[in-house]
Amino acid sequence: MTRKTRNLTSRLARRRARNPMADHDRLPRAARHWVSQAALPWSAASVARIWTRAMRETGSEQVALARLQAAEQATLCREAAERPLQLLPKPPRMTPTGPKAS
């Protein structure tokens, strides 16, 4: 009995397993500090892409940090627009003796 092995091999290059902590450690110090203060979780690849482009175009760490901040604000605005405002339930009315039964 012969065994078929058609889908077990590929001519495409294999993707290397990444170490997220090592990727984070390779970020510049200012970018690592920004990530630690960010409101959203950021991948090291996303931060490195924005940082590298800003540094290549301007050479300024301040501009790179401003671009990271702008990207985060744009993401927060986009997510806020996608989610309708969720209203909290009304708290019970208080009387001098405690909550009033409805």
Tab-separated table of C-alpha atoms in Angstrom:
chain	number	residue	atom	x	y	z
A	1	MET	CA	0.000	0.000	0.000
A	2	THR	CA	1.477	3.359	-0.996
A	3	ARG	CA	1.067	6.477	1.012
A	4	LYS	CA	0.279	9.811	-0.624
A	5	THR	CA	2.461	12.711	0.498
A	6	ARG	CA	1.267	15.471	-1.764
A	7	ASN	CA	0.389	18.083	0.858
A	8	LEU	CA	3.143	17.261	3.305
A	9	THR	CA	5.874	19.130	1.484
A	10	SER	CA	6.055	22.570	-0.006
A	11	ARG	CA	8.493	24.475	-2.137
A	12	LEU	CA	7.678	27.652	-0.248
A	13	ALA	CA	10.131	28.854	2.358
A	14	ARG	CA	9.092	28.077	5.916
A	15	ARG	CA	8.292	30.942	8.203
A	16	ARG	CA	10.690	31.207	11.066
A	17	ALA	CA	9.203	30.923	14.532
A	18	ARG	CA	9.333	34.367	16.139
A	19	ASN	CA	10.084	35.209	19.716
A	20	PRO	CA	7.845	38.163	20.661
A	21	MET	CA	9.942	39.094	23.694
A	22	ALA	CA	13.151	39.200	21.655
A	23	ASP	CA	11.374	41.294	19.013
A	24	HIS	CA	10.256	43.708	21.739
A	25	ASP	CA	13.776	43.864	23.191
A	26	ARG	CA	15.152	44.866	19.774
A	27	LEU	CA	12.991	48.005	19.690
A	28	PRO	CA	14.764	51.297	20.485
A	29	ARG	CA	14.576	52.341	24.148
A	30	ALA	CA	12.164	55.226	23.489
A	31	ALA	CA	9.827	52.949	21.511
A	32	ARG	CA	9.883	50.319	24.291
A	33	HIS	CA	9.024	53.011	26.823
A	34	TRP	CA	6.144	54.226	24.633
A	35	VAL	CA	4.768	50.669	24.329
A	36	SER	CA	4.844	50.296	28.116
A	37	GLN	CA	2.659	53.429	28.444
A	38	ALA	CA	0.347	52.746	25.465
A	39	ALA	CA	-3.398	52.358	25.951
A	40	LEU	CA	-3.574	49.466	23.470
A	41	PRO	CA	-1.488	46.313	23.189
A	42	TRP	CA	0.973	46.745	20.304
A	43	SER	CA	3.029	44.125	18.520
A	44	ALA	CA	6.731	44.788	18.207
A	45	ALA	CA	6.396	44.474	14.422
A	46	SER	CA	3.788	47.271	14.247
A	47	VAL	CA	5.807	49.587	16.460
A	48	ALA	CA	9.019	48.839	14.541
A	49	ARG	CA	7.302	49.540	11.199
A	50	ILE	CA	6.003	52.951	12.309
A	51	TRP	CA	9.246	53.820	14.119
A	52	THR	CA	11.522	52.825	11.225
A	53	ARG	CA	9.509	54.767	8.661
A	54	ALA	CA	9.447	57.910	10.815
A	55	MET	CA	13.173	57.701	11.542
A	56	ARG	CA	13.976	57.130	7.868
A	57	GLU	CA	11.855	60.113	6.790
A	58	THR	CA	12.723	62.586	9.551
A	59	GLY	CA	15.519	61.201	11.725
A	60	SER	CA	13.719	62.536	14.805
A	61	GLU	CA	12.713	60.396	17.786
A	62	GLN	CA	10.129	63.019	18.755
A	63	VAL	CA	8.433	62.687	15.367
A	64	ALA	CA	8.535	58.890	15.632
A	65	LEU	CA	6.888	59.041	19.070
A	66	ALA	CA	4.279	61.480	17.747
A	67	ARG	CA	3.483	59.103	14.889
A	68	LEU	CA	3.066	56.195	17.297
A	69	GLN	CA	0.718	58.340	19.381
A	70	ALA	CA	-1.226	59.386	16.267
A	71	ALA	CA	-1.558	55.757	15.151
A	72	GLU	CA	-2.896	54.783	18.562
A	73	GLN	CA	-5.377	57.670	18.600
A	74	ALA	CA	-6.599	56.733	15.114
A	75	THR	CA	-7.095	53.132	16.234
A	76	LEU	CA	-8.974	54.201	19.365
A	77	CYS	CA	-11.228	56.501	17.323
A	78	ARG	CA	-11.889	53.797	14.751
A	79	GLU	CA	-12.779	51.269	17.457
A	80	ALA	CA	-15.024	53.774	19.226
A	81	ALA	CA	-16.888	54.489	15.987
A	82	GLU	CA	-17.398	50.770	15.343
A	83	ARG	CA	-18.894	50.145	18.803
A	84	PRO	CA	-22.113	51.901	19.798
A	85	LEU	CA	-22.104	53.593	23.149
A	86	GLN	CA	-23.095	51.075	25.789
A	87	LEU	CA	-25.235	52.667	28.432
A	88	LEU	CA	-25.033	51.453	31.985
A	89	PRO	CA	-28.252	50.451	33.756
A	90	LYS	CA	-29.821	53.162	35.872
A	91	PRO	CA	-28.860	52.924	39.530
A	92	PRO	CA	-31.717	52.412	41.978
A	93	ARG	CA	-33.215	55.580	43.462
A	94	MET	CA	-32.104	56.169	46.994
A	95	THR	CA	-34.454	57.180	49.816
A	96	PRO	CA	-33.389	58.094	53.354
A	97	THR	CA	-34.105	54.506	54.397
A	98	GLY	CA	-32.339	52.836	51.470
A	99	PRO	CA	-33.049	51.891	47.837
A	100	LYS	CA	-36.627	52.401	46.693
A	101	ALA	CA	-38.331	49.337	45.238
A	102	SER	CA	-39.703	49.904	41.775
